[in-house]
mmCIF file of C-alpha atoms in Angstrom:
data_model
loop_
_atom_site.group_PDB
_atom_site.id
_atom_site.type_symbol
_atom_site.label_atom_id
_atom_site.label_comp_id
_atom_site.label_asym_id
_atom_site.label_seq_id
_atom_site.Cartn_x
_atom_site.Cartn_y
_atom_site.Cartn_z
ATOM 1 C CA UNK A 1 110.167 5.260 21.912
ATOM 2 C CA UNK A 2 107.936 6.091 19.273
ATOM 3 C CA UNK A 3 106.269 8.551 20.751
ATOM 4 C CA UNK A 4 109.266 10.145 21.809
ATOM 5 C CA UNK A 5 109.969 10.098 17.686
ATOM 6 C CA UNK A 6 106.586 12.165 17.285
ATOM 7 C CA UNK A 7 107.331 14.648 19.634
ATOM 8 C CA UNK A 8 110.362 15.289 18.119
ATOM 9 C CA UNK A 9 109.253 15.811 14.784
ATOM 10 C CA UNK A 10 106.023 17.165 14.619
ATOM 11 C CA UNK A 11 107.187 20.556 16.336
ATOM 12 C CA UNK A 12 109.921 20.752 13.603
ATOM 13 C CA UNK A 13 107.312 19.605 10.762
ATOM 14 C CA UNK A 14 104.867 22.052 11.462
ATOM 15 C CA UNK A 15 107.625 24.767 11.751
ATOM 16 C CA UNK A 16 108.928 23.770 8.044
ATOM 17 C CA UNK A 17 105.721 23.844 6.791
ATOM 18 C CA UNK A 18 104.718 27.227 8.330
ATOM 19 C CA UNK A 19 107.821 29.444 9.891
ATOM 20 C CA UNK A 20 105.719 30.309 12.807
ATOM 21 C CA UNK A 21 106.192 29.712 16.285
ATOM 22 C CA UNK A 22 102.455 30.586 17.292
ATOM 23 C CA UNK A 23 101.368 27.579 15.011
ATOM 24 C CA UNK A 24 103.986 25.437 16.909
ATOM 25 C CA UNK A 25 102.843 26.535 20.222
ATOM 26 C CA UNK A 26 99.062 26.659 19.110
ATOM 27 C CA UNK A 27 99.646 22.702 17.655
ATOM 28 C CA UNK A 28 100.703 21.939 21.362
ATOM 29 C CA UNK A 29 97.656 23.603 22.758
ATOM 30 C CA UNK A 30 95.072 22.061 19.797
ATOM 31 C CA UNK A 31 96.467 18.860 21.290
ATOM 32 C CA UNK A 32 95.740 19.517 24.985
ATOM 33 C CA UNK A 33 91.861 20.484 24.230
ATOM 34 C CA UNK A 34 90.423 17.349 23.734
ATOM 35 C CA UNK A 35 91.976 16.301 27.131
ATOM 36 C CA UNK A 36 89.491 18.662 28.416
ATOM 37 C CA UNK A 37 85.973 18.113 26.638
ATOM 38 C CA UNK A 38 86.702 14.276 26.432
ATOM 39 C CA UNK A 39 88.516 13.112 29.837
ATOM 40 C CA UNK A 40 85.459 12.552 31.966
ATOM 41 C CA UNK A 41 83.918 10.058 29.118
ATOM 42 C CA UNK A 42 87.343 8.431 28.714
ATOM 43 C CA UNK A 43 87.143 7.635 32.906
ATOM 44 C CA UNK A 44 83.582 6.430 32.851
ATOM 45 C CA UNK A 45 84.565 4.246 30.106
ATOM 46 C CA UNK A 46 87.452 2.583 31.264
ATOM 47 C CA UNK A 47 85.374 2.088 35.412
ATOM 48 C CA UNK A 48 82.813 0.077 33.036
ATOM 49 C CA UNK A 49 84.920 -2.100 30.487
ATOM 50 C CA UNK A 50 87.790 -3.916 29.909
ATOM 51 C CA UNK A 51 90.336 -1.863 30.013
ATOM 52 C CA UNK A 52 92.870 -4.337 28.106
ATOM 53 C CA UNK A 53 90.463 -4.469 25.649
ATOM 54 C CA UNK A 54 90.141 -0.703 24.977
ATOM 55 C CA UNK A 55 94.230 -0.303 25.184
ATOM 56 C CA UNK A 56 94.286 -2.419 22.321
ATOM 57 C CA UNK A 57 91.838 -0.454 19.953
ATOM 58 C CA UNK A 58 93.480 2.813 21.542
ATOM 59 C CA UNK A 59 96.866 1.469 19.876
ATOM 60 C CA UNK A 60 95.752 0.520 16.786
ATOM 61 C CA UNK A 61 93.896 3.920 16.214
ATOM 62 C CA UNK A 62 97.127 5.644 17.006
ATOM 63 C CA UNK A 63 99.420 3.703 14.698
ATOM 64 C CA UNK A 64 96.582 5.096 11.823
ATOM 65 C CA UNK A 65 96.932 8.227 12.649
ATOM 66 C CA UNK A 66 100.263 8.357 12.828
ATOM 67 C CA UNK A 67 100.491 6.443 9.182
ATOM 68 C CA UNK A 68 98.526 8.737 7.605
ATOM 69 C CA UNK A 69 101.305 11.711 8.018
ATOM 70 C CA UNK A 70 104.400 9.943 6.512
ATOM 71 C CA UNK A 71 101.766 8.527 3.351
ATOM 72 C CA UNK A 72 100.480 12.015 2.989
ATOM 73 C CA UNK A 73 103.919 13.450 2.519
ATOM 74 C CA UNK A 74 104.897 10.831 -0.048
ATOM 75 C CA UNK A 75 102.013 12.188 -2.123
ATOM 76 C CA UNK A 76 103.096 15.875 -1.722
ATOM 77 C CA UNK A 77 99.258 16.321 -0.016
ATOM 78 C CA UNK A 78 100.081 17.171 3.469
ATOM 79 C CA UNK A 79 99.379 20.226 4.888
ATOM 80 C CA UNK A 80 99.266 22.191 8.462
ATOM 81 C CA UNK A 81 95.577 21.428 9.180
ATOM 82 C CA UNK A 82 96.386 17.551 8.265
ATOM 83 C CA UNK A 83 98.513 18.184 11.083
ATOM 84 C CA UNK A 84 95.943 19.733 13.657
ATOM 85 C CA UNK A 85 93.328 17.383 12.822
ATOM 86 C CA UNK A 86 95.899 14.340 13.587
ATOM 87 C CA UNK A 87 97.082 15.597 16.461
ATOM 88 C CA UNK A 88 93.814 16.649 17.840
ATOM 89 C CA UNK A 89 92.453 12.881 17.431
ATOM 90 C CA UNK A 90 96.162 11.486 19.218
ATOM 91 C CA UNK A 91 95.180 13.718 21.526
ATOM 92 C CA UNK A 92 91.408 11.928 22.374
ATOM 93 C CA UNK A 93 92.833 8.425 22.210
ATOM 94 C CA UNK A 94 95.724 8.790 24.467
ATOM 95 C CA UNK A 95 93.820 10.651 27.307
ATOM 96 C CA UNK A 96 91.967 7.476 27.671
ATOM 97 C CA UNK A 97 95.285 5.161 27.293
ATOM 98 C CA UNK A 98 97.310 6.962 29.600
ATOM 99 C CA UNK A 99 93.996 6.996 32.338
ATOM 100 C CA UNK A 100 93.782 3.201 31.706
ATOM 101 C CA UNK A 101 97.791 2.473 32.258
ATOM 102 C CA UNK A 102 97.626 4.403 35.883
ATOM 103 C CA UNK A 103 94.549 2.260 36.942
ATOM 104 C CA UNK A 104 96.043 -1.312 35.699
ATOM 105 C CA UNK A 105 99.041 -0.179 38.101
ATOM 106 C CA UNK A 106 97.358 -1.349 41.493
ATOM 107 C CA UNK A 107 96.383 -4.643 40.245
ATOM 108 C CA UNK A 108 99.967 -5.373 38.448
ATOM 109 C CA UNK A 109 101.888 -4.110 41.174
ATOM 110 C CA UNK A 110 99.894 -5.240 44.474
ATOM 111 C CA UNK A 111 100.551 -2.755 47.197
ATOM 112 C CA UNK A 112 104.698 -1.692 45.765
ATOM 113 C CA UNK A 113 102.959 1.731 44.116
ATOM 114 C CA UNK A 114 105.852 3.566 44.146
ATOM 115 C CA UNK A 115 107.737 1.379 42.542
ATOM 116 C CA UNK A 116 105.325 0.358 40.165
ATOM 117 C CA UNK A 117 104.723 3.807 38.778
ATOM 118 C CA UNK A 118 108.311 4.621 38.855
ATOM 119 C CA UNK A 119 108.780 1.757 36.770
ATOM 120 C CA UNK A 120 106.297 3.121 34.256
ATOM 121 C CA UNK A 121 107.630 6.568 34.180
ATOM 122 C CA UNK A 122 110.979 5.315 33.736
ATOM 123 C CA UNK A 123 110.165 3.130 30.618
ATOM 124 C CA UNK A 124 108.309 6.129 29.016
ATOM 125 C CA UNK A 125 111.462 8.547 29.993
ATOM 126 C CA UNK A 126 114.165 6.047 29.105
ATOM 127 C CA UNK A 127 112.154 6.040 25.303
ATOM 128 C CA UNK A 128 112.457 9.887 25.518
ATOM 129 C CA UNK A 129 115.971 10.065 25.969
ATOM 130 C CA UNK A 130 116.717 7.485 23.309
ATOM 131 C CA UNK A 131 113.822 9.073 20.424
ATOM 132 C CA UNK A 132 115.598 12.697 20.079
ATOM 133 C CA UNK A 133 118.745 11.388 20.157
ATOM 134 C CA UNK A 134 117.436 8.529 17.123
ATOM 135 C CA UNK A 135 115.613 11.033 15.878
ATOM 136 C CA UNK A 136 118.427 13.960 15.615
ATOM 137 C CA UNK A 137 120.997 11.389 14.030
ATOM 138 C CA UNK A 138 117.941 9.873 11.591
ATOM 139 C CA UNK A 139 117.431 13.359 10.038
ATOM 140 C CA UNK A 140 120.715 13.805 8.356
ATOM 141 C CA UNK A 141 119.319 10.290 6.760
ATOM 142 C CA UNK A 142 115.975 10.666 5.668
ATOM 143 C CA UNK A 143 113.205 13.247 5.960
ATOM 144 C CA UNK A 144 111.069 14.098 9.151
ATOM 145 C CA UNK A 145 107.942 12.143 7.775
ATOM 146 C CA UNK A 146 109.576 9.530 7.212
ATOM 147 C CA UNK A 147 111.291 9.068 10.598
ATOM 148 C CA UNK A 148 107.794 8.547 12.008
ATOM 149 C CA UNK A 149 107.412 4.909 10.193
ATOM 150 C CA UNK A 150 109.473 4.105 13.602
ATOM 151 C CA UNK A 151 106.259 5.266 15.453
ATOM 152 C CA UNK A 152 103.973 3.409 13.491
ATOM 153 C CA UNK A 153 106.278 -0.082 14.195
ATOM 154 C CA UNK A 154 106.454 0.607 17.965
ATOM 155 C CA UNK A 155 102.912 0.909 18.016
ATOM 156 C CA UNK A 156 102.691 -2.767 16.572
ATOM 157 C CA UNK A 157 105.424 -3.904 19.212
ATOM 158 C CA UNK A 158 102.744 -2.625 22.070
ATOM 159 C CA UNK A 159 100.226 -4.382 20.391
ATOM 160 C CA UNK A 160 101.534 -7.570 21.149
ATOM 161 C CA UNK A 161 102.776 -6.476 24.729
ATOM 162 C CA UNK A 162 99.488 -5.792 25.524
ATOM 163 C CA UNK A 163 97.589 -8.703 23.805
ATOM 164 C CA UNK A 164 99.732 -10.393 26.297
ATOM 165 C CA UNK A 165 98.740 -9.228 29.327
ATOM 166 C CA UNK A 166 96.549 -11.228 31.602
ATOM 167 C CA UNK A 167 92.712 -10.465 30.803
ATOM 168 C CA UNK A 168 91.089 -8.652 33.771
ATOM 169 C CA UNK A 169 88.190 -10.458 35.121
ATOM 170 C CA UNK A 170 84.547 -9.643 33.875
ATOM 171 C CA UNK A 171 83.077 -6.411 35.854
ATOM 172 C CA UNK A 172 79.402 -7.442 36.680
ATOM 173 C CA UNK A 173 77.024 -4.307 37.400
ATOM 174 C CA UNK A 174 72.744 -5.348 37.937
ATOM 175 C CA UNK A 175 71.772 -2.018 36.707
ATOM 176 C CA UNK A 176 74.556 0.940 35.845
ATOM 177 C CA UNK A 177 73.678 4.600 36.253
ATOM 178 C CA UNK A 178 73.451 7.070 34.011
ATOM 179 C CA UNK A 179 76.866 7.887 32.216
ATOM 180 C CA UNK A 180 76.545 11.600 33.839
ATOM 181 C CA UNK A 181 75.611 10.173 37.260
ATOM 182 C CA UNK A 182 78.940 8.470 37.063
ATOM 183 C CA UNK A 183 81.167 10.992 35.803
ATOM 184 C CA UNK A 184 79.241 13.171 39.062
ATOM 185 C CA UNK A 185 80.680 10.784 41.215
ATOM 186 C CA UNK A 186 84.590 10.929 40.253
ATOM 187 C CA UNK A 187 84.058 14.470 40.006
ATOM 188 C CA UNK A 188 82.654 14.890 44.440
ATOM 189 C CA UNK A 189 85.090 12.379 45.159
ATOM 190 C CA UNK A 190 87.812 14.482 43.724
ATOM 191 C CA UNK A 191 86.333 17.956 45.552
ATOM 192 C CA UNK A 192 86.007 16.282 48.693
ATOM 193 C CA UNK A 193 89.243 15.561 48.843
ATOM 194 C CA UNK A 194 91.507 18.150 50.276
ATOM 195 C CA UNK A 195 94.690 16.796 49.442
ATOM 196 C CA UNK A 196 93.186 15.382 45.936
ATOM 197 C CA UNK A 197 92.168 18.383 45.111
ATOM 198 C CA UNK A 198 95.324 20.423 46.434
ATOM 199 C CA UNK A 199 97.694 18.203 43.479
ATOM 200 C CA UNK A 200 94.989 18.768 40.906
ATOM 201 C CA UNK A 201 94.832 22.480 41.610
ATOM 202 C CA UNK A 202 98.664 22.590 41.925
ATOM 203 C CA UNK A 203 99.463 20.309 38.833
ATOM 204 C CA UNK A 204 97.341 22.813 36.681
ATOM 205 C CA UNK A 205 99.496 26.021 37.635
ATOM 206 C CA UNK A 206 102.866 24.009 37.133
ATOM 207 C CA UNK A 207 101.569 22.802 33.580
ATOM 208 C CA UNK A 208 100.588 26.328 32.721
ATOM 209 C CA UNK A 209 104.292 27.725 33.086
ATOM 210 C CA UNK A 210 105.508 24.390 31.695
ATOM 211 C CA UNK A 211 103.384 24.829 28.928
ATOM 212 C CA UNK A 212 104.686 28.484 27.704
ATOM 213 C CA UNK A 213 108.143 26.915 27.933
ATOM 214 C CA UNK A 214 108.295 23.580 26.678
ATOM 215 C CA UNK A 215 105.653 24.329 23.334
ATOM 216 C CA UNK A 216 108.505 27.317 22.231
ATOM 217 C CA UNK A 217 111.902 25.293 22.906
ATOM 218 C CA UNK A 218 111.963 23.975 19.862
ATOM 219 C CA UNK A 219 111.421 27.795 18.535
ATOM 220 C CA UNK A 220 114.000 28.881 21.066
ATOM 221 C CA UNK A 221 116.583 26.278 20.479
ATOM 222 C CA UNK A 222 116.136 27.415 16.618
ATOM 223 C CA UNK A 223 116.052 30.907 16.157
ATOM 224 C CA UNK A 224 117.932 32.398 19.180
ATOM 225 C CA UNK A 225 120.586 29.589 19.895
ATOM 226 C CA UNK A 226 121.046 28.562 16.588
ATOM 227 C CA UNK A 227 121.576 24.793 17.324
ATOM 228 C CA UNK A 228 121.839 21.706 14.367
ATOM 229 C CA UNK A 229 119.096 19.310 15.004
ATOM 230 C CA UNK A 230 121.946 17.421 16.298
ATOM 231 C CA UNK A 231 122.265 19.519 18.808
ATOM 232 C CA UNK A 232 118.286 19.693 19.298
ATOM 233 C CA UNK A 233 118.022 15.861 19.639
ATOM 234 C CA UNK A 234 120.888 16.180 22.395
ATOM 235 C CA UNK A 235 118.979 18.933 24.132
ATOM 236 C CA UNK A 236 115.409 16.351 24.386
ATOM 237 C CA UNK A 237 118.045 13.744 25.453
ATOM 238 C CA UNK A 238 119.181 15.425 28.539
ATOM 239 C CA UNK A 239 115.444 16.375 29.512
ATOM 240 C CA UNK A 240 114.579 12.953 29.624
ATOM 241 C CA UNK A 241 117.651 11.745 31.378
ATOM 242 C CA UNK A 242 116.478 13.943 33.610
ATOM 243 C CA UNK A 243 113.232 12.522 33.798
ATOM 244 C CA UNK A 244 114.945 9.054 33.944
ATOM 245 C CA UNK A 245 116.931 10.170 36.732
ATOM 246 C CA UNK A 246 113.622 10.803 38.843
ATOM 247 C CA UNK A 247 111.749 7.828 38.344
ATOM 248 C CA UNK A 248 114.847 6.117 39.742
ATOM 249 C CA UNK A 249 115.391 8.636 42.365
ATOM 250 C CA UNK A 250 112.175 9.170 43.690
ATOM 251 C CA UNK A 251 111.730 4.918 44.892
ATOM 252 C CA UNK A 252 114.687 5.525 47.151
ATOM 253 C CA UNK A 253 113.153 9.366 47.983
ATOM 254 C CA UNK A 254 109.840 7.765 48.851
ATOM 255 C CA UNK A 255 111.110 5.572 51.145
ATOM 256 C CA UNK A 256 113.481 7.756 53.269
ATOM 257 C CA UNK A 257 111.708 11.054 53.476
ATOM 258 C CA UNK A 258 107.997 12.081 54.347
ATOM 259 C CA UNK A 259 106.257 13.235 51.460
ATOM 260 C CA UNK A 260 105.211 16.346 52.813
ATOM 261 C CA UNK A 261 108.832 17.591 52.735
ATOM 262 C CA UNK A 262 109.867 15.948 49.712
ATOM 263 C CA UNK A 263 107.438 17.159 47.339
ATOM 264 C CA UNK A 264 108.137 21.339 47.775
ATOM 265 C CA UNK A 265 111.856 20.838 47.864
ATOM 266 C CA UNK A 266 111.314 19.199 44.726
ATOM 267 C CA UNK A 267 109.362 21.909 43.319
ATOM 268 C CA UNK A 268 111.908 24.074 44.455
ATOM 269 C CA UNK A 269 114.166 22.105 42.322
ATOM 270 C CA UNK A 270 112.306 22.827 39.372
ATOM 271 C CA UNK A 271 112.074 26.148 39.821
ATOM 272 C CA UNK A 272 115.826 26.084 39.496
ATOM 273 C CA UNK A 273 115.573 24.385 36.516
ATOM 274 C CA UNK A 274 113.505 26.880 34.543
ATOM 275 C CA UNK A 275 116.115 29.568 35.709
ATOM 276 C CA UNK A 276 119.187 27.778 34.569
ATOM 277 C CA UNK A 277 117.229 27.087 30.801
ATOM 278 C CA UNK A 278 116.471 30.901 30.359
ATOM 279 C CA UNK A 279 119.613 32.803 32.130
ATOM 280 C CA UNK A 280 122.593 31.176 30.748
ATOM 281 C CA UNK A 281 124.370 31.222 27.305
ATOM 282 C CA UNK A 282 125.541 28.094 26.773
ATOM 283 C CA UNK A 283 123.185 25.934 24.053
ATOM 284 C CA UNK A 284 123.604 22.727 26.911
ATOM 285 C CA UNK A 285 121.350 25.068 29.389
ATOM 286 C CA UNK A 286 117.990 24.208 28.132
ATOM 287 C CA UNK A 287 119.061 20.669 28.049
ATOM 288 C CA UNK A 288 120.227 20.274 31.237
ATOM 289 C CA UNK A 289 118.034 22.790 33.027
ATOM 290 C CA UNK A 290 114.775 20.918 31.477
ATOM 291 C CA UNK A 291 116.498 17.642 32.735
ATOM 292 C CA UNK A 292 116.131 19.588 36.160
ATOM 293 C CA UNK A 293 112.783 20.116 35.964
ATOM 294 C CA UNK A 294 111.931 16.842 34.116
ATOM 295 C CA UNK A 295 113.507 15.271 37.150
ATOM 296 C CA UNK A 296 111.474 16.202 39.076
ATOM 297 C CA UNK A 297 108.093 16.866 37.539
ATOM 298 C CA UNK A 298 108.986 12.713 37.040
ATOM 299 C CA UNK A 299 109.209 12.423 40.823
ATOM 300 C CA UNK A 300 106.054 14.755 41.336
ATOM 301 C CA UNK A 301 104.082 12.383 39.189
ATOM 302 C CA UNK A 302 104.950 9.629 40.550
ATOM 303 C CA UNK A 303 104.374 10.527 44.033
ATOM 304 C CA UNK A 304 101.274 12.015 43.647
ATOM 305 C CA UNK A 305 99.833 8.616 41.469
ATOM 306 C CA UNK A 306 100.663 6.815 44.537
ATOM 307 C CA UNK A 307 98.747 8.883 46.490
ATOM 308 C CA UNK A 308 96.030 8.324 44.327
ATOM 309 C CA UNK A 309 96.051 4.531 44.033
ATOM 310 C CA UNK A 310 96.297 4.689 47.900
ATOM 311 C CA UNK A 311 93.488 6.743 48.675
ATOM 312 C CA UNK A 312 91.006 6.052 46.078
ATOM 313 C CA UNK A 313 88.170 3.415 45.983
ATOM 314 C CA UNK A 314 89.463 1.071 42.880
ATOM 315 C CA UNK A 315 85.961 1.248 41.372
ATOM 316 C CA UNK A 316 86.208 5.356 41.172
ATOM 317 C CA UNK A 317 89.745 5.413 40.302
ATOM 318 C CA UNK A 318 89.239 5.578 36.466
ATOM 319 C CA UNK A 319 86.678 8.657 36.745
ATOM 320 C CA UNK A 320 88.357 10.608 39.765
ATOM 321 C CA UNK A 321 91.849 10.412 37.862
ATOM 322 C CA UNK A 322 89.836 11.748 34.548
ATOM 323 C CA UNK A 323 88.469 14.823 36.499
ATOM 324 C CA UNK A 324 91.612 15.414 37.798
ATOM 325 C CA UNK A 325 93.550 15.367 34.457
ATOM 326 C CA UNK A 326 90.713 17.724 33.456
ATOM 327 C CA UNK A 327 91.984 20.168 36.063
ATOM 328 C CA UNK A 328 95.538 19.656 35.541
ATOM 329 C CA UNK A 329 95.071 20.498 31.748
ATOM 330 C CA UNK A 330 92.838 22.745 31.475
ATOM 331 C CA UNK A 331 95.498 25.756 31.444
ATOM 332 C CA UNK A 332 97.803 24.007 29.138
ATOM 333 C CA UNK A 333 96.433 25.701 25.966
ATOM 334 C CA UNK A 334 96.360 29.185 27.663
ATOM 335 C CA UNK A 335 99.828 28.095 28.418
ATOM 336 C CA UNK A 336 101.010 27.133 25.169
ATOM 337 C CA UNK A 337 99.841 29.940 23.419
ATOM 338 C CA UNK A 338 100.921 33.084 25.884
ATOM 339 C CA UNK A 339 104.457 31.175 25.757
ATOM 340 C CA UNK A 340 104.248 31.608 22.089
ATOM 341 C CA UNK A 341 102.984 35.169 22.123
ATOM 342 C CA UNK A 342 105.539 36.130 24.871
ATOM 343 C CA UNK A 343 108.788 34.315 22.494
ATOM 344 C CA UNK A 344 107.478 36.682 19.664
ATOM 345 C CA UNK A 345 107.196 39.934 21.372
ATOM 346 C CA UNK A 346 109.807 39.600 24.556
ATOM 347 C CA UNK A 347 113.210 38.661 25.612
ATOM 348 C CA UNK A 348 114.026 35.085 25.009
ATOM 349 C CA UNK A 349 113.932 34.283 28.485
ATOM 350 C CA UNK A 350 110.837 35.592 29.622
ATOM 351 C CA UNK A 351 108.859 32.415 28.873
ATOM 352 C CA UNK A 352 111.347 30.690 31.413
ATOM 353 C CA UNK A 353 110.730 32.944 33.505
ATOM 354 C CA UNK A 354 107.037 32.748 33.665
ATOM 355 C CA UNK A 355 107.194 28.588 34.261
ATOM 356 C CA UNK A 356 109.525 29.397 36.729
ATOM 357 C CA UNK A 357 107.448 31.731 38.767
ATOM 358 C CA UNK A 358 104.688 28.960 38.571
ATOM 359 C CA UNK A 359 107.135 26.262 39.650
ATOM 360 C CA UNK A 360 106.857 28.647 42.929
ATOM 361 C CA UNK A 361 103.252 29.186 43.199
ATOM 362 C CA UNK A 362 103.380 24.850 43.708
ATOM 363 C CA UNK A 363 105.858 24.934 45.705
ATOM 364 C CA UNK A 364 103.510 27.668 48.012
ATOM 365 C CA UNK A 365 100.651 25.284 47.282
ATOM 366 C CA UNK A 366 102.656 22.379 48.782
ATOM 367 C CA UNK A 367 103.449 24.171 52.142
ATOM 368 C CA UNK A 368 99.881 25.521 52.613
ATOM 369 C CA UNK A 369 97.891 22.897 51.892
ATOM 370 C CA UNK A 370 97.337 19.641 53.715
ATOM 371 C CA UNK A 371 99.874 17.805 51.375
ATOM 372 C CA UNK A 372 102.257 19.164 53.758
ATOM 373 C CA UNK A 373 100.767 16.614 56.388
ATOM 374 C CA UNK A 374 101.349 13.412 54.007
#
């Protein structure tokens, strides 16, 4: 939920502060870097220590961060780079709490993946439907900044969640290798895997497109459909109803239809999606035609952490998902910023139509590749 509140707001923050949709779409892309540079550390890491343990200081470093913005307001000191800094040091601490929630999966969840993951995704999209929607009725009530107190108090609720959970049992190595030696091995695992490699490769050209579109909504829902932030907070609401909708779906999917099918038809999907946002008039389009794609992007992910879990060796899974996440983000800034250079200069529905056409590049991906045997 709190995150969900963040997301919200710090697009329409940094747009009060500046006016400009490159620094919106360039804060996105500031945010995806350190995923990059810091992802194969984060999976060596969390292979050689408790991973509880490093949720926990991940957590509290967050709710710090996120502190500082609402406190720096209060004293009139805050300022766009406060912003890019914060967001840039989120964006370190996440990478290696996310990667540490998709490898405590397979021991929480015994050998029900599918379901476990879909229960994960549908907790995180069930707090994204409810944070715009909180968020876009909170504004008429108090200022931006000061929404994000709800952050920092979720952040504290986690804390105790996850100073509940069981404490994994001591991981005993004789002599480790070098940090690099290890983050070698996720990183051959990963390329000698066809069908790892295949999702990594196609995950990075979907994020791209999604990228350009989703870091200049906020812009687009602004400037060119004119919508209250009302009307914003209902938009974000329907994208991750959307995204709720496929967590749910997708247990049911997984179990009735071979994955090999099921993945490019919901790509296809998706590509539908980006097409309804950008080619219709009505200010629910965006909202419902994201819900489209976060529907299925939902199902995608899910699917394709299953995979994962399943084919994996536990004791690589930390550094093979890092190097994958590399892959998969690594054309999220380039993304983020030709989305806001194409909103500036070209029709308003360009940008949708650039996700769209990489929505279709996966789907060729999917039928080409051996993830069309699974």
């Amino acid at each position: 939920m709190g995150d969900a509140l963040y997301t919200f707001c710090l697009p329409l923050l940094s747009f009060r502060l500046t006016g400009s949709v490159l620094v919106m779409s360039s804060m996105f892309a500031v945010s995806v870097l350190p995923v990059i540079l810091f992802t194969p550390f984060a999976g060596v890491i969390l292979d050689r220590f408790s991973r509880k343990r490093l949720m926990l200081c991940a957590d509290l470093i967050r709710m710090g961060l996120i502190a500082l913005i609402p406190v720096m307001a209060h004293y009139g000191l805050l300022a766009i780079w406060h912003l890019y800094v914060i967001s840039l040091l989120l964006s370190i601490v996440s990478t290696g709490y996310d990667i540490a929630v998709v490898t405590l999966i397979p021991a929480l969840s015994g050998k029900n993946l599918t379901r476990g993951n879909a229960g994960v995704q549908t907790a995180g999209q069930l707090a994204d439907m409810l944070g715009p929607a909180i968020a876009g009725g909170l504004a008429s009530l108090m200022s931006i900044t000061s929404i994000l107190w709800l952050d920092v108090a979720s952040f504290a609720v986690i804390l105790y969640v996850l100073y509940r959970l069981p404490q994994e049992a001591e991981r005993t190595r004789s002599a480790k290798p070098a940090i690099f030696a290890e983050m070698s091995q996720g990183f051959l695992w990963l390329i000698r895997s066809p069908v790892q490699l295949a999702l990594s490769v196609q995950a990075a050209i979907g994020n791209f497109g999604y990228s350009a579109a989703y870091a200049t909504l906020t812009y687009y829902l602004i400037t060119k459909l004119h919508l209250t932030t009302g009307q914003m907070g209902m938009t974000y609401t329907l994208l991750a109803a959307g995204g709720v909708t496929g967590s749910l779906a997708v247990i049911y999917l997984d179990r009735h239809f071979r994955r090999g099918r099921l993945i490019p038809l919901l790509l296809l999907a998706g590509t539908c999606g980006f097409v309804l946002a950008g080619f219709n008039s009505s200010w629910l389009a965006p909202g419902i035609g994201f819900g489209l794609v976060a529907a299925c992007n939902t199902s995608w992910s899910v699917l394709s952490a299953s995979i994962r879990q399943e084919k994996v060796p536990p004791e690589l899974l930390g550094r093979v998902l890092s190097f994958s996440r590399v892959v998969t983000r690594t054309a999220m800034p380039a993304g983020a910023l030709l989305g806001g250079w194409m909103s500036g200069a070209l029709a308003p529905g360009a940008v949708f139509l650039l996700a769209a056409g990489a929505k279709l590049i996966e789907v060729i991906i999917a039928v080409a590749s051996p993830i069309r045997r699974l």
